[in-house]
Amino acid sequence: MRNTLRTRRSRKSLRATSHTAPHTTGASSTRARKAVVALAAGVLGVSLTACGGGDDGDGGGGDTGKDDAPAEVTVQLPKLDGQKLEVAAVWTGAEQENFTKVLDEFTKRTGAEVAFVPTGNNTSTFLGTKIQGGQPPDVAFLPQVGVLHQFAEKGWLKPIGADAEAQLKKNFTQGWQDLGAVDGKQVGAYVKAANKSLVWYNTAAFEAAGITEEPATWDEFVQTAQTLSDSGTPAVSIGGADGWTLTDWFENVYLSQAGPEKYDQLAKHEIKWTDPSVKDALTTLGELWGKDELIAGGRTGALQAEFPKSVTQTFNGDTPAGMVFEGDFVTANINADTDAEVGTDAKVFPFPAVGDNSPVVSGGDVAVALEDNEGAKALLTFLASTDAAEIWTAQGGVISPNKEMDMGAYKDDVTRDIAEALLAAGDDFRFDLSDQAPAAFGGTQGVGMWKDLQDFLREPGDVAGAQQQLETDAAKAYGND
């Protein structure tokens, strides 16, 4: 990689100290600055690591040659021969296949038969119907903090068990433990995390367009998109058929531009969506979304593309797109559905800075028990262990907030660097805004924030209209209309 770019990026990362205030209250400002510098430097270093010549030619790690089982067993599980368990989560395709390897090991150790049930994008609705019908899965993964709190308030969550709590205390920082707690009671385990502030790019497309530097600012990002488009390459692939991808676009722009204090206020609906800061973020998004020629398939094509397609059409086909925005989990789709090699054909850079600094938005999935039985508690215990984390991360396309796991288990160097950067932040991180909202606003297909931002992608010139609709839906969901 270019020494000039390396120097410029390093200096930029050091300015990222005032942007992401601590997620947990009461942390010292000095500690926060150190953690965020480490996170920014680590994430920024991902693209540099992927460019270096120090790997063994497998595209940034590749197959480590290890089998799926960890080197040693660190958690004891009960024998559950003859028992049948059901696990529900949103994952399909490669993500589901990778998680199945974890369940296979659980079955091998306990004898329990485990069935996976995909929930679809409306996880809370799917699970709510199952629970009310008296047939809940034993364990479920909730993709929103807001849903965790709603389920707890309804009395739907069962105890995770003393063994699972012990694994959490041993392997996770207090911040990640707190995310899975409601009113001081541990009701879930955040065993899957995500860095949702990354842009992946097709190196061949960049080279063909003569692009030699990764964009660091929003203006540079839009200019890079224009350069790609002018060269005949679809610039940015957007999975707009899945509304959650659009919330991630907004959150990154808003956090960088408005800052962490406003971000926290908006997440709690302490300020309205008609606030000028929201207008500024939507206007910024419109600089990209308002130009059909910069979007693969135009706005119409983007609204018809689900997340997996947004990835594959960046690295497959005769005229692949140049860039796709989403989290570290993009690697699962690249590995499973394309011939591209992460770190060689597919590289990554941090979401561009709209304000002074690049944003860092985290997400995650929390495992909860919906049935009070030995099998559910045993599975949660296993999921919170380093054993499960190492099996899962070895498949690629997933990062874990488990701080005690062997980082050598990661499938590739790129994902490992992203994971180490997240761990370096400690408890100082900003969690996905839409995931903090009530599910009716932030986590349901076809309504609330998902639909409102799809409508905005369709009509990016109507900023005021989008703001008003977002505020109307938010006020209703938060119960203060």
Short mmCIF file of C-alpha atoms in Angstrom, two decimals:
data_model
loop_
_atom_site.label_atom_id
_atom_site.label_comp_id
_atom_site.label_asym_id
_atom_site.label_seq_id
_atom_site.Cartn_x
_atom_site.Cartn_y
_atom_site.Cartn_z
CA MET A 1 0.00 0.00 0.00
CA ARG A 2 1.02 3.63 -0.45
CA ASN A 3 3.01 5.16 2.40
CA THR A 4 1.28 8.50 1.90
CA LEU A 5 -2.12 6.92 2.36
CA ARG A 6 -0.96 5.02 5.42
CA THR A 7 0.28 8.26 7.05
CA ARG A 8 -2.82 10.23 6.16
CA ARG A 9 -5.11 7.56 7.58
CA SER A 10 -3.11 7.20 10.78
CA ARG A 11 -3.40 10.90 11.49
CA LYS A 12 -7.08 10.84 10.70
CA SER A 13 -7.67 8.03 13.19
CA LEU A 14 -6.06 10.08 15.96
CA ARG A 15 -8.65 12.79 15.45
CA ALA A 16 -11.46 10.32 16.18
CA THR A 17 -11.36 10.96 19.89
CA SER A 18 -14.31 13.23 20.53
CA HIS A 19 -16.73 11.53 18.18
CA THR A 20 -17.87 8.33 19.84
CA ALA A 21 -18.61 9.02 23.48
CA PRO A 22 -18.80 6.04 25.83
CA HIS A 23 -21.82 3.79 25.49
CA THR A 24 -21.74 3.19 29.21
CA THR A 25 -22.29 6.17 31.45
CA GLY A 26 -19.65 7.29 33.94
CA ALA A 27 -16.59 6.11 32.00
CA SER A 28 -13.71 8.51 32.14
CA SER A 29 -13.08 10.70 29.13
CA THR A 30 -9.43 9.62 29.07
CA ARG A 31 -10.34 5.94 28.90
CA ALA A 32 -12.92 6.67 26.23
CA ARG A 33 -10.40 8.49 24.07
CA LYS A 34 -7.88 5.66 24.34
CA ALA A 35 -10.44 3.01 23.47
CA VAL A 36 -11.83 4.87 20.51
CA VAL A 37 -8.37 5.61 19.17
CA ALA A 38 -7.64 1.90 19.39
CA LEU A 39 -10.88 1.05 17.63
CA ALA A 40 -10.42 3.62 14.90
CA ALA A 41 -6.82 2.63 14.35
CA GLY A 42 -7.74 -1.04 14.27
CA VAL A 43 -10.55 -0.63 11.78
CA LEU A 44 -8.48 1.71 9.65
CA GLY A 45 -5.73 -0.85 9.72
CA VAL A 46 -7.96 -3.52 8.20
CA SER A 47 -7.54 -2.27 4.66
CA LEU A 48 -3.81 -1.82 5.17
CA THR A 49 -3.39 -5.36 6.52
CA ALA A 50 -5.32 -6.77 3.58
CA CYS A 51 -3.02 -4.97 1.15
CA GLY A 52 0.24 -6.18 2.62
CA GLY A 53 2.34 -9.05 1.31
CA GLY A 54 2.70 -10.80 4.64
CA ASP A 55 0.00 -13.44 4.15
CA ASP A 56 0.50 -16.92 2.78
CA GLY A 57 -1.28 -16.30 -0.46
CA ASP A 58 -4.73 -17.42 0.66
CA GLY A 59 -6.38 -14.03 0.41
CA GLY A 60 -5.94 -12.86 3.98
CA GLY A 61 -5.97 -15.99 6.09
CA GLY A 62 -8.28 -18.29 4.18
CA ASP A 63 -8.72 -21.81 5.51
CA THR A 64 -6.64 -22.10 8.64
CA GLY A 65 -6.41 -25.85 8.19
CA LYS A 66 -8.07 -26.42 11.57
CA ASP A 67 -11.17 -28.52 12.03
CA ASP A 68 -14.31 -26.93 13.42
CA ALA A 69 -13.78 -28.09 17.00
CA PRO A 70 -11.67 -25.92 19.36
CA ALA A 71 -8.30 -27.20 20.52
CA GLU A 72 -9.60 -27.89 24.02
CA VAL A 73 -12.97 -28.12 25.72
CA THR A 74 -13.47 -25.26 28.17
CA VAL A 75 -17.09 -25.76 29.17
CA GLN A 76 -18.86 -28.86 30.48
CA LEU A 77 -22.35 -29.61 29.18
CA PRO A 78 -24.99 -32.05 30.40
CA LYS A 79 -26.01 -35.18 28.51
CA LEU A 80 -29.29 -34.47 26.74
CA ASP A 81 -29.80 -37.65 24.71
CA GLY A 82 -33.28 -37.85 23.26
CA GLN A 83 -34.11 -34.20 23.84
CA LYS A 84 -35.16 -32.01 20.92
CA LEU A 85 -34.49 -28.28 20.82
CA GLU A 86 -35.57 -25.57 18.45
CA VAL A 87 -33.48 -22.46 17.75
CA ALA A 88 -34.85 -19.46 15.84
CA ALA A 89 -32.90 -16.63 14.21
CA VAL A 90 -33.10 -14.33 11.21
CA TRP A 91 -30.14 -15.89 9.37
CA THR A 92 -30.46 -17.67 6.05
CA GLY A 93 -27.99 -18.90 3.43
CA ALA A 94 -24.33 -18.69 4.40
CA GLU A 95 -25.01 -17.16 7.82
CA GLN A 96 -27.36 -20.03 8.71
CA GLU A 97 -24.92 -22.65 7.43
CA ASN A 98 -22.09 -21.18 9.49
CA PHE A 99 -24.19 -21.15 12.67
CA THR A 100 -25.27 -24.74 12.02
CA LYS A 101 -21.65 -25.80 12.63
CA VAL A 102 -22.01 -24.50 16.20
CA LEU A 103 -25.24 -26.44 16.68
CA ASP A 104 -23.61 -29.59 15.28
CA GLU A 105 -20.90 -29.40 17.94
CA PHE A 106 -23.53 -28.88 20.65
CA THR A 107 -25.34 -32.00 19.43
CA LYS A 108 -22.06 -33.96 19.37
CA ARG A 109 -21.35 -33.06 23.00
CA THR A 110 -24.84 -33.37 24.48
CA GLY A 111 -26.77 -35.75 22.24
CA ALA A 112 -29.60 -33.24 21.87
CA GLU A 113 -31.22 -32.89 18.46
CA VAL A 114 -31.37 -29.22 17.44
CA ALA A 115 -33.54 -27.81 14.65
CA PHE A 116 -32.95 -24.31 13.22
CA VAL A 117 -35.95 -22.19 12.27
CA PRO A 118 -35.49 -18.99 10.23
CA THR A 119 -37.71 -16.18 11.50
CA GLY A 120 -37.72 -13.93 8.44
CA ASN A 121 -37.03 -10.24 8.83
CA ASN A 122 -39.99 -9.68 11.18
CA THR A 123 -38.35 -11.54 14.05
CA SER A 124 -40.45 -10.05 16.84
CA THR A 125 -43.72 -10.74 15.02
CA PHE A 126 -42.71 -14.30 14.17
CA LEU A 127 -41.65 -15.09 17.72
CA GLY A 128 -44.58 -13.27 19.29
CA THR A 129 -47.00 -15.40 17.29
CA LYS A 130 -45.17 -18.58 18.30
CA ILE A 131 -45.12 -17.62 21.97
CA GLN A 132 -48.78 -16.63 22.06
CA GLY A 133 -49.65 -19.86 20.27
CA GLY A 134 -47.90 -21.88 22.95
CA GLN A 135 -45.14 -23.16 20.66
CA PRO A 136 -42.10 -20.96 21.17
CA PRO A 137 -38.64 -22.14 20.15
CA ASP A 138 -36.42 -23.08 23.07
CA VAL A 139 -33.80 -20.46 22.18
CA ALA A 140 -34.05 -17.44 19.90
CA PHE A 141 -31.73 -14.72 18.69
CA LEU A 142 -33.15 -11.20 18.86
CA PRO A 143 -31.52 -8.65 16.53
CA GLN A 144 -32.79 -5.60 18.42
CA VAL A 145 -32.21 -4.35 21.97
CA GLY A 146 -35.67 -2.84 21.85
CA VAL A 147 -37.21 -6.26 21.23
CA LEU A 148 -35.25 -7.74 24.14
CA HIS A 149 -36.79 -5.17 26.47
CA GLN A 150 -40.27 -5.65 25.02
CA PHE A 151 -40.10 -9.43 25.46
CA ALA A 152 -38.83 -9.00 29.02
CA GLU A 153 -41.67 -6.63 29.88
CA LYS A 154 -44.18 -9.18 28.53
CA GLY A 155 -42.65 -11.89 30.72
CA TRP A 156 -41.66 -14.00 27.72
CA LEU A 157 -37.99 -14.46 28.61
CA LYS A 158 -36.90 -17.39 30.78
CA PRO A 159 -33.83 -17.61 33.06
CA ILE A 160 -30.61 -18.23 31.17
CA GLY A 161 -29.17 -20.22 34.07
CA ALA A 162 -26.24 -19.85 36.44
CA ASP A 163 -23.80 -21.64 34.11
CA ALA A 164 -24.56 -19.29 31.22
CA GLU A 165 -24.17 -16.28 33.49
CA ALA A 166 -20.81 -17.61 34.66
CA GLN A 167 -19.61 -17.91 31.05
CA LEU A 168 -20.75 -14.36 30.33
CA LYS A 169 -18.90 -12.96 33.34
CA LYS A 170 -15.77 -14.87 32.37
CA ASN A 171 -15.73 -14.10 28.64
CA PHE A 172 -17.44 -10.74 28.04
CA THR A 173 -16.91 -7.17 29.17
CA GLN A 174 -19.46 -5.52 31.40
CA GLY A 175 -20.81 -3.44 28.52
CA TRP A 176 -21.82 -6.49 26.50
CA GLN A 177 -23.25 -8.14 29.61
CA ASP A 178 -25.30 -5.01 30.33
CA LEU A 179 -26.77 -5.02 26.82
CA GLY A 180 -28.29 -8.43 27.60
CA ALA A 181 -29.70 -7.33 30.96
CA VAL A 182 -33.06 -5.75 31.79
CA ASP A 183 -33.61 -4.06 35.14
CA GLY A 184 -30.37 -5.55 36.42
CA LYS A 185 -31.33 -9.13 35.53
CA GLN A 186 -29.34 -11.07 32.91
CA VAL A 187 -31.91 -12.24 30.37
CA GLY A 188 -29.78 -12.69 27.25
CA ALA A 189 -26.31 -13.28 25.89
CA TYR A 190 -24.83 -11.08 23.16
CA VAL A 191 -22.67 -13.72 21.50
CA LYS A 192 -22.64 -12.29 17.98
CA ALA A 193 -21.48 -8.76 17.23
CA ALA A 194 -21.07 -6.62 14.14
CA ASN A 195 -19.09 -3.61 13.04
CA LYS A 196 -21.60 -1.87 10.81
CA SER A 197 -19.37 0.96 9.60
CA LEU A 198 -17.53 -0.62 6.68
CA VAL A 199 -17.50 -0.21 2.90
CA TRP A 200 -16.35 -3.18 0.81
CA TYR A 201 -14.97 -2.65 -2.68
CA ASN A 202 -14.08 -4.57 -5.81
CA THR A 203 -10.37 -4.02 -6.33
CA ALA A 204 -10.56 -4.78 -10.06
CA ALA A 205 -13.24 -2.10 -10.51
CA PHE A 206 -11.13 0.44 -8.63
CA GLU A 207 -8.08 -0.37 -10.71
CA ALA A 208 -10.01 -0.19 -13.99
CA ALA A 209 -11.35 3.25 -13.02
CA GLY A 210 -7.87 4.46 -12.05
CA ILE A 211 -8.75 4.89 -8.36
CA THR A 212 -5.61 4.62 -6.26
CA GLU A 213 -6.83 5.78 -2.84
CA GLU A 214 -9.69 4.71 -0.62
CA PRO A 215 -12.07 7.61 0.15
CA ALA A 216 -11.81 8.90 3.72
CA THR A 217 -14.52 11.61 3.66
CA TRP A 218 -18.08 11.69 2.38
CA ASP A 219 -17.15 14.10 -0.40
CA GLU A 220 -14.33 11.79 -1.49
CA PHE A 221 -16.72 8.83 -1.34
CA VAL A 222 -19.27 10.49 -3.63
CA GLN A 223 -16.46 11.54 -5.98
CA THR A 224 -15.16 7.96 -6.02
CA ALA A 225 -18.65 6.77 -6.91
CA GLN A 226 -18.78 9.31 -9.74
CA THR A 227 -15.39 8.15 -11.04
CA LEU A 228 -16.58 4.54 -11.05
CA SER A 229 -19.77 5.50 -12.85
CA ASP A 230 -17.88 7.53 -15.44
CA SER A 231 -15.69 4.49 -16.14
CA GLY A 232 -18.76 2.39 -16.93
CA THR A 233 -18.94 0.57 -13.59
CA PRO A 234 -22.11 0.60 -11.43
CA ALA A 235 -20.78 2.57 -8.49
CA VAL A 236 -22.62 1.64 -5.28
CA SER A 237 -24.70 -1.47 -4.66
CA ILE A 238 -27.56 -0.90 -2.19
CA GLY A 239 -29.75 -3.65 -0.74
CA GLY A 240 -32.79 -1.44 -0.39
CA ALA A 241 -35.34 -4.28 -0.45
CA ASP A 242 -34.18 -4.96 3.11
CA GLY A 243 -35.05 -1.80 5.01
CA TRP A 244 -32.51 -2.51 7.76
CA THR A 245 -29.63 -1.78 5.39
CA LEU A 246 -31.04 1.71 4.85
CA THR A 247 -31.24 2.35 8.59
CA ASP A 248 -27.54 1.51 8.77
CA TRP A 249 -26.78 4.05 6.04
CA PHE A 250 -28.67 6.72 7.96
CA GLU A 251 -27.11 5.86 11.34
CA ASN A 252 -23.55 6.11 10.07
CA VAL A 253 -24.16 9.43 8.37
CA TYR A 254 -26.04 10.78 11.38
CA LEU A 255 -23.49 9.67 13.98
CA SER A 256 -20.60 11.19 12.04
CA GLN A 257 -22.42 14.41 11.20
CA ALA A 258 -24.57 15.11 14.28
CA GLY A 259 -22.30 13.54 16.89
CA PRO A 260 -22.84 11.02 19.71
CA GLU A 261 -24.95 13.22 21.98
CA LYS A 262 -27.58 13.84 19.32
CA TYR A 263 -27.35 10.17 18.30
CA ASP A 264 -28.24 9.05 21.82
CA GLN A 265 -31.05 11.57 22.06
CA LEU A 266 -32.57 10.45 18.77
CA ALA A 267 -32.25 6.78 19.75
CA LYS A 268 -34.34 7.50 22.86
CA HIS A 269 -36.69 9.85 20.95
CA GLU A 270 -35.67 12.68 23.25
CA ILE A 271 -35.43 14.84 20.13
CA LYS A 272 -37.83 14.61 17.22
CA TRP A 273 -37.12 13.33 13.75
CA THR A 274 -38.06 16.79 12.53
CA ASP A 275 -34.90 18.09 14.21
CA PRO A 276 -32.53 20.00 11.87
CA SER A 277 -29.84 17.39 12.49
CA VAL A 278 -32.03 14.76 10.82
CA LYS A 279 -32.63 17.11 7.91
CA ASP A 280 -28.87 17.48 7.48
CA ALA A 281 -28.31 13.70 7.48
CA LEU A 282 -31.08 12.99 4.99
CA THR A 283 -29.83 15.80 2.76
CA THR A 284 -26.36 14.24 2.85
CA LEU A 285 -27.75 10.81 1.97
CA GLY A 286 -29.63 12.43 -0.89
CA GLU A 287 -26.31 13.46 -2.45
CA LEU A 288 -25.80 9.77 -3.24
CA TRP A 289 -29.31 8.34 -3.29
CA GLY A 290 -30.54 11.17 -5.51
CA LYS A 291 -28.22 10.21 -8.37
CA ASP A 292 -29.50 7.17 -10.20
CA GLU A 293 -26.30 6.81 -12.18
CA LEU A 294 -24.32 6.22 -8.98
CA ILE A 295 -26.50 3.31 -7.80
CA ALA A 296 -26.35 -0.20 -9.25
CA GLY A 297 -29.66 -0.60 -11.07
CA GLY A 298 -30.68 2.91 -10.07
CA ARG A 299 -33.07 3.54 -7.20
CA THR A 300 -35.59 1.07 -8.65
CA GLY A 301 -32.96 -1.65 -8.80
CA ALA A 302 -31.78 -0.88 -5.27
CA LEU A 303 -35.31 -1.18 -3.89
CA GLN A 304 -35.60 -4.61 -5.51
CA ALA A 305 -32.23 -5.88 -4.26
CA GLU A 306 -32.09 -7.71 -0.95
CA PHE A 307 -28.91 -7.60 1.13
CA PRO A 308 -27.32 -10.82 -0.25
CA LYS A 309 -27.81 -9.60 -3.83
CA SER A 310 -26.22 -6.26 -2.98
CA VAL A 311 -23.06 -8.18 -2.09
CA THR A 312 -23.03 -10.67 -4.94
CA GLN A 313 -23.62 -8.03 -7.59
CA THR A 314 -20.52 -6.23 -6.30
CA PHE A 315 -18.25 -9.21 -6.88
CA ASN A 316 -20.04 -11.32 -9.52
CA GLY A 317 -21.13 -10.86 -13.12
CA ASP A 318 -19.76 -9.14 -16.20
CA THR A 319 -20.21 -5.61 -14.82
CA PRO A 320 -19.98 -5.88 -11.04
CA ALA A 321 -20.54 -2.82 -8.87
CA GLY A 322 -17.59 -1.02 -7.35
CA MET A 323 -18.68 -0.73 -3.70
CA VAL A 324 -21.19 -2.10 -1.21
CA PHE A 325 -21.76 -0.78 2.32
CA GLU A 326 -22.45 -3.10 5.24
CA GLY A 327 -20.89 -4.76 8.23
CA ASP A 328 -18.22 -7.37 8.73
CA PHE A 329 -20.80 -10.10 8.00
CA VAL A 330 -20.46 -9.25 4.29
CA THR A 331 -17.53 -11.66 4.25
CA ALA A 332 -19.91 -14.61 4.74
CA ASN A 333 -21.69 -13.75 1.49
CA ILE A 334 -18.45 -13.05 -0.35
CA ASN A 335 -17.03 -16.41 0.73
CA ALA A 336 -20.18 -18.43 0.03
CA ASP A 337 -21.67 -16.77 -3.04
CA THR A 338 -18.78 -15.33 -5.06
CA ASP A 339 -15.36 -16.35 -6.31
CA ALA A 340 -13.78 -13.22 -4.81
CA GLU A 341 -11.11 -13.59 -2.14
CA VAL A 342 -11.40 -11.34 0.90
CA GLY A 343 -8.27 -9.25 1.20
CA THR A 344 -7.37 -9.63 -2.48
CA ASP A 345 -10.40 -9.17 -4.74
CA ALA A 346 -12.54 -7.71 -1.97
CA LYS A 347 -11.10 -5.09 0.35
CA VAL A 348 -12.62 -2.76 2.92
CA PHE A 349 -12.36 0.75 4.30
CA PRO A 350 -14.17 2.55 7.15
CA PHE A 351 -17.42 4.35 6.46
CA PRO A 352 -16.36 7.82 5.25
CA ALA A 353 -16.36 10.75 7.66
CA VAL A 354 -19.27 13.11 7.10
CA GLY A 355 -18.26 15.28 10.04
CA ASP A 356 -14.82 15.42 11.57
CA ASN A 357 -14.47 11.66 12.06
CA SER A 358 -15.57 8.33 10.67
CA PRO A 359 -18.45 6.73 12.61
CA VAL A 360 -18.33 3.40 14.43
CA VAL A 361 -21.75 1.77 14.76
CA SER A 362 -21.98 -1.65 16.39
CA GLY A 363 -24.75 -4.20 16.21
CA GLY A 364 -25.35 -7.67 17.53
CA ASP A 365 -27.71 -10.56 18.17
CA VAL A 366 -28.74 -11.58 21.67
CA ALA A 367 -29.53 -15.21 22.48
CA VAL A 368 -32.46 -15.71 24.87
CA ALA A 369 -34.36 -18.64 26.36
CA LEU A 370 -38.06 -18.80 25.55
CA GLU A 371 -38.54 -22.16 27.28
CA ASP A 372 -37.39 -22.94 30.82
CA ASN A 373 -35.66 -26.27 30.34
CA GLU A 374 -32.23 -27.85 30.76
CA GLY A 375 -31.57 -27.92 27.02
CA ALA A 376 -32.14 -24.21 26.50
CA LYS A 377 -29.87 -23.32 29.44
CA ALA A 378 -27.18 -25.69 28.20
CA LEU A 379 -27.25 -24.20 24.71
CA LEU A 380 -26.96 -20.65 26.09
CA THR A 381 -24.04 -21.79 28.23
CA PHE A 382 -22.33 -23.24 25.17
CA LEU A 383 -23.01 -20.15 23.05
CA ALA A 384 -21.38 -17.94 25.71
CA SER A 385 -18.26 -20.12 25.81
CA THR A 386 -15.00 -19.65 23.94
CA ASP A 387 -15.57 -23.10 22.38
CA ALA A 388 -18.65 -21.96 20.47
CA ALA A 389 -17.09 -18.60 19.57
CA GLU A 390 -14.06 -20.27 18.02
CA ILE A 391 -16.14 -22.70 15.97
CA TRP A 392 -18.43 -19.94 14.73
CA THR A 393 -15.76 -17.42 13.83
CA ALA A 394 -13.71 -20.08 12.03
CA GLN A 395 -16.46 -20.24 9.40
CA GLY A 396 -15.97 -16.60 8.39
CA GLY A 397 -18.44 -13.74 8.17
CA VAL A 398 -19.01 -13.30 11.89
CA ILE A 399 -17.24 -11.57 14.78
CA SER A 400 -17.65 -12.27 18.47
CA PRO A 401 -17.45 -9.93 21.47
CA ASN A 402 -15.99 -12.87 23.43
CA LYS A 403 -12.76 -11.40 24.76
CA GLU A 404 -11.25 -14.71 25.91
CA MET A 405 -11.48 -16.63 22.63
CA ASP A 406 -8.45 -17.55 20.54
CA MET A 407 -8.25 -14.80 17.91
CA GLY A 408 -6.36 -17.23 15.68
CA ALA A 409 -9.68 -19.00 15.08
CA TYR A 410 -10.84 -16.31 12.65
CA LYS A 411 -10.99 -17.47 9.04
CA ASP A 412 -9.23 -14.45 7.57
CA ASP A 413 -7.02 -11.58 8.65
CA VAL A 414 -9.52 -8.93 7.61
CA THR A 415 -12.27 -10.21 9.91
CA ARG A 416 -9.75 -10.79 12.70
CA ASP A 417 -8.59 -7.17 12.51
CA ILE A 418 -12.20 -5.94 12.63
CA ALA A 419 -12.88 -8.13 15.68
CA GLU A 420 -9.73 -7.00 17.49
CA ALA A 421 -10.68 -3.40 16.84
CA LEU A 422 -14.10 -3.96 18.36
CA LEU A 423 -12.60 -5.62 21.44
CA ALA A 424 -10.09 -2.77 21.77
CA ALA A 425 -13.01 -0.38 22.30
CA GLY A 426 -13.95 -2.16 25.51
CA ASP A 427 -17.33 -0.81 26.62
CA ASP A 428 -17.03 2.40 24.60
CA PHE A 429 -19.20 1.88 21.55
CA ARG A 430 -22.40 3.15 19.93
CA PHE A 431 -25.06 0.51 19.32
CA ASP A 432 -27.29 0.45 16.25
CA LEU A 433 -29.92 3.19 16.67
CA SER A 434 -32.81 1.34 15.02
CA ASP A 435 -32.09 -1.73 17.15
CA GLN A 436 -32.55 0.38 20.28
CA ALA A 437 -35.99 1.54 19.15
CA PRO A 438 -39.29 -0.30 19.68
CA ALA A 439 -39.63 -3.03 17.05
CA ALA A 440 -42.64 -1.33 15.49
CA PHE A 441 -40.38 1.58 14.54
CA GLY A 442 -36.88 0.20 14.19
CA GLY A 443 -37.14 -3.49 13.44
CA THR A 444 -40.15 -4.51 11.36
CA GLN A 445 -40.36 -5.06 7.62
CA GLY A 446 -42.76 -2.74 5.82
CA VAL A 447 -43.35 -0.24 8.64
CA GLY A 448 -41.59 2.45 10.63
CA MET A 449 -38.01 3.41 9.93
CA TRP A 450 -37.48 0.58 7.44
CA LYS A 451 -40.34 1.63 5.19
CA ASP A 452 -39.83 5.37 5.68
CA LEU A 453 -36.24 5.16 4.48
CA GLN A 454 -37.28 2.97 1.56
CA ASP A 455 -39.75 5.70 0.64
CA PHE A 456 -36.96 8.24 0.97
CA LEU A 457 -34.70 6.19 -1.30
CA ARG A 458 -37.57 6.23 -3.80
CA GLU A 459 -38.01 10.03 -3.44
CA PRO A 460 -34.74 11.40 -2.00
CA GLY A 461 -35.71 14.98 -2.78
CA ASP A 462 -38.54 14.97 -0.21
CA VAL A 463 -36.49 15.49 2.94
CA ALA A 464 -39.26 17.29 4.85
CA GLY A 465 -41.79 14.60 3.99
CA ALA A 466 -39.45 11.85 5.13
CA GLN A 467 -38.78 13.66 8.40
CA GLN A 468 -42.45 14.10 9.14
CA GLN A 469 -43.29 10.47 8.42
CA LEU A 470 -40.38 9.25 10.55
CA GLU A 471 -41.53 11.46 13.42
CA THR A 472 -45.15 10.31 13.09
CA ASP A 473 -44.12 6.66 13.18
CA ALA A 474 -41.60 7.16 15.98
CA ALA A 475 -44.03 9.01 18.22
CA LYS A 476 -46.58 6.21 17.79
CA ALA A 477 -44.06 3.43 18.51
CA TYR A 478 -42.49 5.19 21.52
CA GLY A 479 -45.92 5.97 22.90
CA ASN A 480 -45.58 9.74 23.00
CA ASP A 481 -47.71 10.78 20.02
#
